[in-house]
mmCIF file of C-alpha atoms in Angstrom:
data_model
loop_
_atom_site.group_PDB
_atom_site.id
_atom_site.type_symbol
_atom_site.label_atom_id
_atom_site.label_comp_id
_atom_site.label_asym_id
_atom_site.label_seq_id
_atom_site.Cartn_x
_atom_site.Cartn_y
_atom_site.Cartn_z
ATOM 1 C CA MET A 1 167.968 77.695 151.750
ATOM 2 C CA GLY A 2 168.749 81.022 149.979
ATOM 3 C CA ILE A 3 166.247 82.536 147.519
ATOM 4 C CA THR A 4 167.360 82.291 143.967
ATOM 5 C CA ILE A 5 166.113 84.897 141.437
ATOM 6 C CA PRO A 6 166.045 83.756 137.844
ATOM 7 C CA LYS A 7 168.143 85.859 135.476
ATOM 8 C CA GLU A 8 165.052 86.763 133.378
ATOM 9 C CA TRP A 9 163.457 88.352 136.446
ATOM 10 C CA LEU A 10 166.483 90.568 136.960
ATOM 11 C CA TYR A 11 166.095 91.754 133.397
ATOM 12 C CA ASN A 12 162.415 92.594 134.031
ATOM 13 C CA LEU A 13 163.321 94.463 137.223
ATOM 14 C CA GLU A 14 165.853 96.509 135.287
ATOM 15 C CA ILE A 15 163.169 97.497 132.765
ATOM 16 C CA LEU A 16 160.780 98.477 135.577
ATOM 17 C CA LEU A 17 163.496 100.594 137.203
ATOM 18 C CA LEU A 18 164.154 102.429 133.937
ATOM 19 C CA ILE A 19 160.435 103.126 133.504
ATOM 20 C CA ALA A 20 160.284 104.498 137.073
ATOM 21 C CA ILE A 21 163.244 106.821 136.443
ATOM 22 C CA ALA A 22 161.692 108.074 133.181
ATOM 23 C CA ASN A 23 158.375 108.740 134.928
ATOM 24 C CA HIS A 24 160.093 110.613 137.716
ATOM 25 C CA HIS A 25 161.944 112.782 135.203
ATOM 26 C CA PHE A 26 158.709 113.480 133.298
ATOM 27 C CA LEU A 27 156.848 114.384 136.490
ATOM 28 C CA LEU A 28 159.613 116.771 137.534
ATOM 29 C CA GLN A 29 159.337 118.526 134.181
ATOM 30 C CA LYS A 30 155.580 118.888 134.619
ATOM 31 C CA VAL A 31 156.054 120.364 138.083
ATOM 32 C CA THR A 32 158.635 122.838 136.752
ATOM 33 C CA LEU A 33 156.252 124.012 134.037
ATOM 34 C CA LYS A 34 153.385 124.229 136.495
ATOM 35 C CA THR A 35 155.247 126.471 138.895
ATOM 36 C CA SER A 36 156.245 128.686 135.982
ATOM 37 C CA THR A 37 159.897 129.052 136.824
ATOM 38 C CA ILE A 38 160.702 128.996 133.126
ATOM 39 C CA TYR A 39 161.521 132.453 131.808
ATOM 40 C CA THR A 40 159.636 133.279 128.652
ATOM 41 C CA MET B 1 95.456 210.830 120.870
ATOM 42 C CA ASN B 2 99.088 211.804 121.169
ATOM 43 C CA ARG B 3 99.244 210.341 124.661
ATOM 44 C CA ILE B 4 97.879 206.993 123.502
ATOM 45 C CA THR B 5 100.323 206.963 120.648
ATOM 46 C CA LYS B 6 103.152 207.619 123.094
ATOM 47 C CA ILE B 7 102.051 204.672 125.229
ATOM 48 C CA GLN B 8 101.680 202.524 122.142
ATOM 49 C CA ARG B 9 105.174 203.518 120.986
ATOM 50 C CA ARG B 10 106.627 202.636 124.358
ATOM 51 C CA SER B 11 104.832 199.315 124.300
ATOM 52 C CA LEU B 12 106.045 198.613 120.796
ATOM 53 C CA PHE B 13 109.611 199.495 121.797
ATOM 54 C CA GLY B 14 109.336 197.244 124.858
ATOM 55 C CA LEU B 15 107.978 194.446 122.699
ATOM 56 C CA LEU B 16 110.813 194.864 120.220
ATOM 57 C CA VAL B 17 113.410 194.778 122.998
ATOM 58 C CA LEU B 18 111.840 191.663 124.465
ATOM 59 C CA THR B 19 111.695 190.024 121.028
ATOM 60 C CA GLY B 20 115.342 190.951 120.486
ATOM 61 C CA ILE B 21 116.380 189.425 123.773
ATOM 62 C CA GLY B 22 114.329 186.338 122.945
ATOM 63 C CA LEU B 23 115.929 185.941 119.540
ATOM 64 C CA LEU B 24 119.398 186.552 120.942
ATOM 65 C CA THR B 25 118.812 183.903 123.604
ATOM 66 C CA ALA B 26 117.424 181.495 121.045
ATOM 67 C CA PHE B 27 120.536 181.782 118.880
ATOM 68 C CA THR B 28 123.119 181.853 121.595
ATOM 69 C CA TYR B 29 121.689 179.343 124.058
ATOM 70 C CA GLN B 30 122.887 175.832 123.511
ATOM 71 C CA ALA B 31 120.564 173.189 124.763
ATOM 72 C CA PRO B 32 122.395 170.607 126.855
ATOM 73 C CA THR B 33 123.299 167.841 124.440
ATOM 74 C CA LEU B 34 123.875 164.256 125.490
ATOM 75 C CA GLN B 35 127.627 163.778 125.509
ATOM 76 C CA PRO B 36 128.663 160.444 124.006
ATOM 77 C CA LYS B 37 129.864 158.133 126.722
ATOM 78 C CA LYS B 38 133.632 157.893 126.979
ATOM 79 C CA PRO B 39 134.885 154.486 125.827
ATOM 80 C CA LEU B 40 135.845 152.111 128.619
ATOM 81 C CA VAL B 41 139.201 150.326 128.367
ATOM 82 C CA VAL B 42 139.635 147.382 130.733
ATOM 83 C CA PHE B 43 143.203 146.250 131.394
ATOM 84 C CA VAL B 44 143.763 142.688 132.628
ATOM 85 C CA ALA B 45 147.227 142.131 134.145
ATOM 86 C CA GLY B 46 148.814 139.018 135.574
ATOM 87 C CA ASP B 47 152.315 137.909 134.621
ATOM 88 C CA HIS B 48 155.081 136.530 136.788
ATOM 89 C CA GLU B 49 157.946 138.136 134.935
ATOM 90 C CA TYR B 50 157.484 141.520 133.272
ATOM 91 C CA GLY B 51 155.670 143.739 135.779
ATOM 92 C CA GLY B 52 152.588 144.220 133.612
ATOM 93 C CA GLU B 53 150.675 145.008 136.810
ATOM 94 C CA GLN B 54 152.896 148.100 137.104
ATOM 95 C CA THR B 55 153.228 149.209 133.482
ATOM 96 C CA LEU B 56 149.573 148.826 132.487
ATOM 97 C CA PRO B 57 148.261 151.175 135.227
ATOM 98 C CA LEU B 58 150.655 153.870 133.967
ATOM 99 C CA LEU B 59 149.313 153.493 130.434
ATOM 100 C CA ALA B 60 145.759 153.499 131.782
ATOM 101 C CA ALA B 61 146.366 156.685 133.778
ATOM 102 C CA GLU B 62 147.713 158.422 130.666
ATOM 103 C CA LEU B 63 144.701 157.348 128.596
ATOM 104 C CA GLU B 64 142.344 158.667 131.256
ATOM 105 C CA LYS B 65 144.170 161.925 131.910
ATOM 106 C CA ASN B 66 145.188 163.000 128.435
ATOM 107 C CA TYR B 67 143.081 161.092 125.915
ATOM 108 C CA GLY B 68 139.564 161.020 127.365
ATOM 109 C CA PHE B 69 139.029 157.335 128.070
ATOM 110 C CA ARG B 70 137.526 155.634 131.073
ATOM 111 C CA VAL B 71 139.789 152.891 132.374
ATOM 112 C CA ILE B 72 139.698 149.966 134.770
ATOM 113 C CA VAL B 73 142.811 147.964 135.679
ATOM 114 C CA LEU B 74 142.377 144.421 136.960
ATOM 115 C CA LYS B 75 145.268 142.498 138.504
ATOM 116 C CA SER B 76 146.048 139.009 139.708
ATOM 117 C CA TYR B 77 145.319 138.734 143.400
ATOM 118 C CA PRO B 78 147.100 138.857 145.804
ATOM 119 C CA ASP B 79 150.192 139.381 143.635
ATOM 120 C CA GLN B 80 151.563 138.845 140.148
ATOM 121 C CA ASN B 81 152.338 135.186 140.870
ATOM 122 C CA ALA B 82 148.755 134.343 141.799
ATOM 123 C CA GLU B 83 147.555 132.306 138.860
ATOM 124 C CA LYS B 84 144.019 131.514 139.926
ATOM 125 C CA ASP B 85 142.316 134.799 140.725
ATOM 126 C CA ILE B 86 141.794 138.078 138.896
ATOM 127 C CA PRO B 87 138.961 139.796 140.769
ATOM 128 C CA GLY B 88 136.590 142.079 138.881
ATOM 129 C CA LEU B 89 136.567 140.447 135.448
ATOM 130 C CA GLU B 90 132.830 141.135 135.229
ATOM 131 C CA ALA B 91 133.928 144.673 134.228
ATOM 132 C CA LEU B 92 134.568 143.179 130.787
ATOM 133 C CA ARG B 93 130.790 143.183 130.268
ATOM 134 C CA ASP B 94 130.891 146.991 129.988
ATOM 135 C CA ALA B 95 134.262 147.227 128.253
ATOM 136 C CA ASP B 96 134.681 148.736 124.803
ATOM 137 C CA LEU B 97 138.244 147.460 124.603
ATOM 138 C CA ALA B 98 140.071 144.765 126.581
ATOM 139 C CA VAL B 99 143.856 144.852 126.962
ATOM 140 C CA PHE B 100 145.572 141.683 128.192
ATOM 141 C CA PHE B 101 149.015 141.147 129.682
ATOM 142 C CA LEU B 102 148.731 137.639 131.085
ATOM 143 C CA ARG B 103 151.111 134.747 131.607
ATOM 144 C CA TRP B 104 150.330 131.137 132.461
ATOM 145 C CA ARG B 105 147.182 131.745 134.503
ATOM 146 C CA GLN B 106 144.785 129.062 135.667
ATOM 147 C CA LEU B 107 141.626 131.046 136.267
ATOM 148 C CA PRO B 108 138.501 129.239 137.468
ATOM 149 C CA PRO B 109 135.599 128.730 135.020
ATOM 150 C CA ASP B 110 133.477 131.439 136.681
ATOM 151 C CA GLN B 111 136.194 133.996 135.808
ATOM 152 C CA LEU B 112 137.014 132.586 132.380
ATOM 153 C CA LYS B 113 133.381 133.001 131.390
ATOM 154 C CA TYR B 114 133.728 136.798 131.375
ATOM 155 C CA ILE B 115 136.720 136.600 129.030
ATOM 156 C CA ASP B 116 134.853 134.116 126.853
ATOM 157 C CA GLU B 117 131.786 136.379 126.717
ATOM 158 C CA TYR B 118 133.985 139.325 125.798
ATOM 159 C CA LEU B 119 135.736 137.450 122.986
ATOM 160 C CA LYS B 120 132.406 136.202 121.634
ATOM 161 C CA SER B 121 131.086 139.780 121.600
ATOM 162 C CA GLY B 122 133.550 140.610 118.814
ATOM 163 C CA LYS B 123 134.698 143.758 120.616
ATOM 164 C CA PRO B 124 138.349 144.730 120.052
ATOM 165 C CA VAL B 125 141.259 143.120 121.857
ATOM 166 C CA MET B 126 144.853 144.103 122.503
ATOM 167 C CA GLY B 127 147.617 141.903 123.888
ATOM 168 C CA PHE B 128 151.163 142.205 125.131
ATOM 169 C CA ARG B 129 154.008 139.691 124.972
ATOM 170 C CA THR B 130 153.303 136.745 127.306
ATOM 171 C CA SER B 131 149.606 136.855 126.456
ATOM 172 C CA SER B 132 150.569 134.400 123.694
ATOM 173 C CA HIS B 133 150.730 131.898 126.572
ATOM 174 C CA ALA B 134 148.218 133.525 128.879
ATOM 175 C CA PHE B 135 146.971 130.231 130.298
ATOM 176 C CA ASN B 136 148.619 126.989 131.358
ATOM 177 C CA TYR B 137 146.154 124.297 132.311
ATOM 178 C CA PRO B 138 147.463 120.738 132.673
ATOM 179 C CA ALA B 139 146.598 118.159 130.021
ATOM 180 C CA GLY B 140 143.086 116.852 130.470
ATOM 181 C CA HIS B 141 141.905 119.850 132.500
ATOM 182 C CA GLU B 142 138.395 121.075 131.680
ATOM 183 C CA SER B 143 139.823 124.479 130.694
ATOM 184 C CA GLU B 144 142.778 123.137 128.682
ATOM 185 C CA VAL B 145 141.409 124.704 125.494
ATOM 186 C CA TRP B 146 142.272 128.112 127.025
ATOM 187 C CA ASN B 147 145.970 127.310 126.607
ATOM 188 C CA ALA B 148 145.396 128.412 122.993
ATOM 189 C CA PHE B 149 143.794 131.735 124.032
ATOM 190 C CA GLY B 150 146.571 133.647 122.248
ATOM 191 C CA GLU B 151 145.772 131.959 118.958
ATOM 192 C CA ARG B 152 142.054 132.573 119.337
ATOM 193 C CA ALA B 153 142.249 136.180 120.454
ATOM 194 C CA PHE B 154 145.429 137.565 118.852
ATOM 195 C CA GLY B 155 146.698 135.184 116.171
ATOM 196 C CA THR B 156 149.749 134.058 118.157
ATOM 197 C CA PRO B 157 150.979 130.462 118.353
ATOM 198 C CA PRO B 158 148.639 128.372 120.532
ATOM 199 C CA GLY B 159 150.861 128.406 123.630
ATOM 200 C CA TRP B 160 154.509 128.357 124.647
ATOM 201 C CA GLY B 161 156.510 125.705 122.812
ATOM 202 C CA LYS B 162 153.635 125.188 120.362
ATOM 203 C CA ALA B 163 154.313 125.636 116.649
ATOM 204 C CA GLY B 164 157.942 126.532 117.451
ATOM 205 C CA HIS B 165 156.976 129.393 119.801
ATOM 206 C CA THR B 166 160.142 130.227 121.748
ATOM 207 C CA HIS B 167 162.639 133.057 122.276
ATOM 208 C CA TYR B 168 166.316 133.700 121.618
ATOM 209 C CA GLY B 169 167.681 133.919 125.164
ATOM 210 C CA HIS B 170 167.602 136.348 128.056
ATOM 211 C CA ASN B 171 170.886 137.921 127.095
ATOM 212 C CA SER B 172 169.526 138.969 123.748
ATOM 213 C CA THR B 173 167.627 142.119 122.759
ATOM 214 C CA THR B 174 165.747 143.114 119.626
ATOM 215 C CA ASP B 175 166.262 145.589 116.817
ATOM 216 C CA VAL B 176 162.791 146.667 115.758
ATOM 217 C CA ALA B 177 161.943 148.115 112.350
ATOM 218 C CA VAL B 178 158.721 149.424 110.822
ATOM 219 C CA VAL B 179 157.558 147.270 107.897
ATOM 220 C CA GLU B 180 157.725 149.585 104.907
ATOM 221 C CA ALA B 181 154.444 148.412 103.396
ATOM 222 C CA ALA B 182 152.658 149.248 106.659
ATOM 223 C CA ALA B 183 154.435 152.524 107.380
ATOM 224 C CA LYS B 184 151.267 154.587 106.846
ATOM 225 C CA HIS B 185 149.130 152.481 109.170
ATOM 226 C CA PRO B 186 147.497 154.753 111.785
ATOM 227 C CA VAL B 187 148.948 152.663 114.622
ATOM 228 C CA LEU B 188 152.445 153.588 113.440
ATOM 229 C CA THR B 189 151.817 157.353 113.402
ATOM 230 C CA GLY B 190 154.856 159.015 114.953
ATOM 231 C CA VAL B 191 156.645 155.714 115.613
ATOM 232 C CA ASN B 192 160.373 155.764 114.801
ATOM 233 C CA PRO B 193 161.211 153.675 111.724
ATOM 234 C CA LYS B 194 163.778 151.838 113.872
ATOM 235 C CA PHE B 195 164.236 151.426 117.599
ATOM 236 C CA HIS B 196 165.868 149.044 120.009
ATOM 237 C CA ALA B 197 163.827 146.949 122.433
ATOM 238 C CA ALA B 198 164.948 145.203 125.610
ATOM 239 C CA SER B 199 162.561 142.300 124.956
ATOM 240 C CA TRP B 200 164.259 139.168 123.704
ATOM 241 C CA LEU B 201 162.717 138.329 120.373
ATOM 242 C CA TYR B 202 159.842 135.849 120.348
ATOM 243 C CA ARG B 203 159.760 133.327 117.575
ATOM 244 C CA VAL B 204 156.245 133.066 116.151
ATOM 245 C CA ARG B 205 157.097 132.052 112.607
ATOM 246 C CA PRO B 206 156.509 130.224 110.355
ATOM 247 C CA ASP B 207 152.790 129.797 111.017
ATOM 248 C CA TYR B 208 151.910 132.911 113.034
ATOM 249 C CA PRO B 209 150.569 135.518 112.866
ATOM 250 C CA PRO B 210 147.955 134.327 110.345
ATOM 251 C CA LYS B 211 148.452 135.243 106.715
ATOM 252 C CA ASP B 212 145.594 137.753 106.798
ATOM 253 C CA ALA B 213 147.257 139.734 109.587
ATOM 254 C CA THR B 214 148.998 143.031 108.843
ATOM 255 C CA VAL B 215 152.518 142.949 110.221
ATOM 256 C CA LEU B 216 153.538 146.406 111.434
ATOM 257 C CA LEU B 217 156.935 145.781 113.033
ATOM 258 C CA MET B 218 159.635 143.200 112.426
ATOM 259 C CA GLY B 219 162.312 142.232 114.908
ATOM 260 C CA THR B 220 165.885 141.044 114.508
ATOM 261 C CA SER B 221 167.491 139.341 117.479
ATOM 262 C CA VAL B 222 170.681 140.916 118.806
ATOM 263 C CA ASN B 223 173.036 138.443 120.520
ATOM 264 C CA PRO B 224 170.740 135.414 120.151
ATOM 265 C CA ASP B 225 171.533 132.108 121.872
ATOM 266 C CA LYS B 226 170.646 130.111 118.770
ATOM 267 C CA ALA B 227 170.306 130.636 115.051
ATOM 268 C CA ALA B 228 167.700 133.378 114.763
ATOM 269 C CA ILE B 229 165.316 134.484 112.070
ATOM 270 C CA GLU B 230 163.431 137.756 111.724
ATOM 271 C CA ASN B 231 160.037 137.662 113.389
ATOM 272 C CA PRO B 232 156.995 139.908 113.479
ATOM 273 C CA VAL B 233 156.793 141.815 116.781
ATOM 274 C CA ALA B 234 153.569 143.764 116.191
ATOM 275 C CA TRP B 235 150.538 143.149 114.002
ATOM 276 C CA THR B 236 146.881 143.901 113.502
ATOM 277 C CA TRP B 237 144.310 141.308 112.588
ATOM 278 C CA LYS B 238 140.630 140.521 112.578
ATOM 279 C CA ASN B 239 140.069 137.388 114.617
ATOM 280 C CA LYS B 240 137.503 134.692 113.901
ATOM 281 C CA GLU B 241 135.028 136.346 116.247
ATOM 282 C CA GLY B 242 135.210 139.466 114.105
ATOM 283 C CA ALA B 243 137.190 141.558 116.594
ATOM 284 C CA LYS B 244 139.821 144.095 115.652
ATOM 285 C CA VAL B 245 143.123 142.929 117.107
ATOM 286 C CA PHE B 246 146.416 144.541 117.971
ATOM 287 C CA PHE B 247 149.165 142.364 119.414
ATOM 288 C CA THR B 248 152.816 142.935 120.177
ATOM 289 C CA THR B 249 155.415 140.480 121.439
ATOM 290 C CA LEU B 250 157.118 143.449 123.111
ATOM 291 C CA GLY B 251 156.293 144.129 126.745
ATOM 292 C CA HIS B 252 159.551 144.122 128.717
ATOM 293 C CA PRO B 253 159.156 147.076 131.123
ATOM 294 C CA GLU B 254 162.115 148.855 129.516
ATOM 295 C CA ASP B 255 160.297 148.690 126.161
ATOM 296 C CA PHE B 256 157.703 151.045 127.613
ATOM 297 C CA GLN B 257 160.390 153.685 128.107
ATOM 298 C CA GLN B 258 160.689 153.873 124.320
ATOM 299 C CA GLU B 259 158.642 156.687 122.837
ATOM 300 C CA GLY B 260 157.954 154.517 119.790
ATOM 301 C CA MET B 261 156.433 151.823 121.975
ATOM 302 C CA GLN B 262 154.391 154.398 123.904
ATOM 303 C CA ARG B 263 153.033 156.032 120.760
ATOM 304 C CA MET B 264 152.220 152.696 119.167
ATOM 305 C CA THR B 265 150.264 151.650 122.259
ATOM 306 C CA ILE B 266 148.265 154.893 122.519
ATOM 307 C CA ASN B 267 147.626 154.856 118.757
ATOM 308 C CA ALA B 268 146.515 151.228 118.902
ATOM 309 C CA VAL B 269 143.931 151.974 121.605
ATOM 310 C CA HIS B 270 142.452 154.709 119.386
ATOM 311 C CA TRP B 271 142.575 152.592 116.232
ATOM 312 C CA LEU B 272 140.929 149.623 117.914
ATOM 313 C CA LEU B 273 138.086 151.880 119.041
ATOM 314 C CA ASP B 274 137.680 153.375 115.547
ATOM 315 C CA LYS B 275 138.919 156.732 116.747
ATOM 316 C CA PRO B 276 141.419 158.847 114.829
ATOM 317 C CA VAL B 277 144.878 158.545 116.344
ATOM 318 C CA PRO B 278 145.880 161.656 118.318
ATOM 319 C CA LYS B 279 147.087 164.466 116.079
ATOM 320 C CA LYS B 280 149.072 165.905 118.930
ATOM 321 C CA TRP B 281 151.288 163.659 121.000
ATOM 322 C CA LYS B 282 150.816 164.621 124.630
ATOM 323 C CA GLY B 283 154.420 163.871 125.409
ATOM 324 C CA LYS B 284 156.563 161.010 126.551
ATOM 325 C CA MET B 285 155.289 159.122 129.571
ATOM 326 C CA ASP B 286 157.464 158.600 132.586
ATOM 327 C CA ILE B 287 157.453 154.821 132.771
ATOM 328 C CA ASN B 288 160.348 153.534 134.825
ATOM 329 C CA VAL B 289 159.422 150.049 135.938
ATOM 330 C CA PRO B 290 162.408 147.759 136.529
ATOM 331 C CA TYR B 291 162.510 144.259 135.039
ATOM 332 C CA ARG B 292 161.792 141.968 137.941
ATOM 333 C CA GLY B 293 162.124 138.506 136.474
ATOM 334 C CA ILE B 294 160.470 135.680 138.356
ATOM 335 C CA VAL B 295 160.400 136.259 142.095
ATOM 336 C CA LYS B 296 158.743 133.771 144.399
#
């Protein structure tokens, strides 16, 4: 009675995860620039 | 008959004396003339890093005390890190010269309008160091165009990281040299042909300042963190709004201890206001503001 996830779905999930990580990284960069902690 | 003549003589003598006094008064009395109004220099300070809110008031005080200018200093409120408020910008309406030392501000439209009005007036502008990236509005913000304020006002790159605008590391300094072709420019009167600046060199090349600018000083990075090229560190220009411009990428507080930097700044204020640069230097200013860096 276990739920089976097709292999293709796992692949899609992996892509979504990567996109989420990239977005997070990008957002962090924006926040850093906004708070002006970069020395210029 | 003799008596009358005596009286007449006395009267004549009295008349002559009175006429003499009148003439003397007429030639020696100077009617009060309308003194030309002293030019007003408005300083606008707000940077997180270099203590412009401390160095600019010292320059302003010197200009007021020894060089006959009226001055107003405006600062970010409540401190140098406050990006969204510089009270009193309406003073720019009366300014004859505006001097900016700004860094990544996000002023509201009702404050920006005074800066915009000033720039559109074509009156002269002067800028220090981080004013090349005076504003930092997020993408899509209604005031995003102000991120390129430095380009519009001073002929700098249009913001930090734009057109290769960067620096050569905080452990570097700059050897500054007068450009030979510009050595006789009034702004350089009395400025040492070479001096050393604490500011790390800003890269503005290859596209800035514009080709029609007059580069006064060139900088060579000392101890750079990457391959470095020579870059202009001070120039004059006429911007697209017709204003006379002086800009320098120097502005580290220790730079202001240099007599060359002090003289250049005082000269530039005079030159921008179409006044002859001071024949007599009133002496080195006591500017001892420590570099603060970014403090939260």
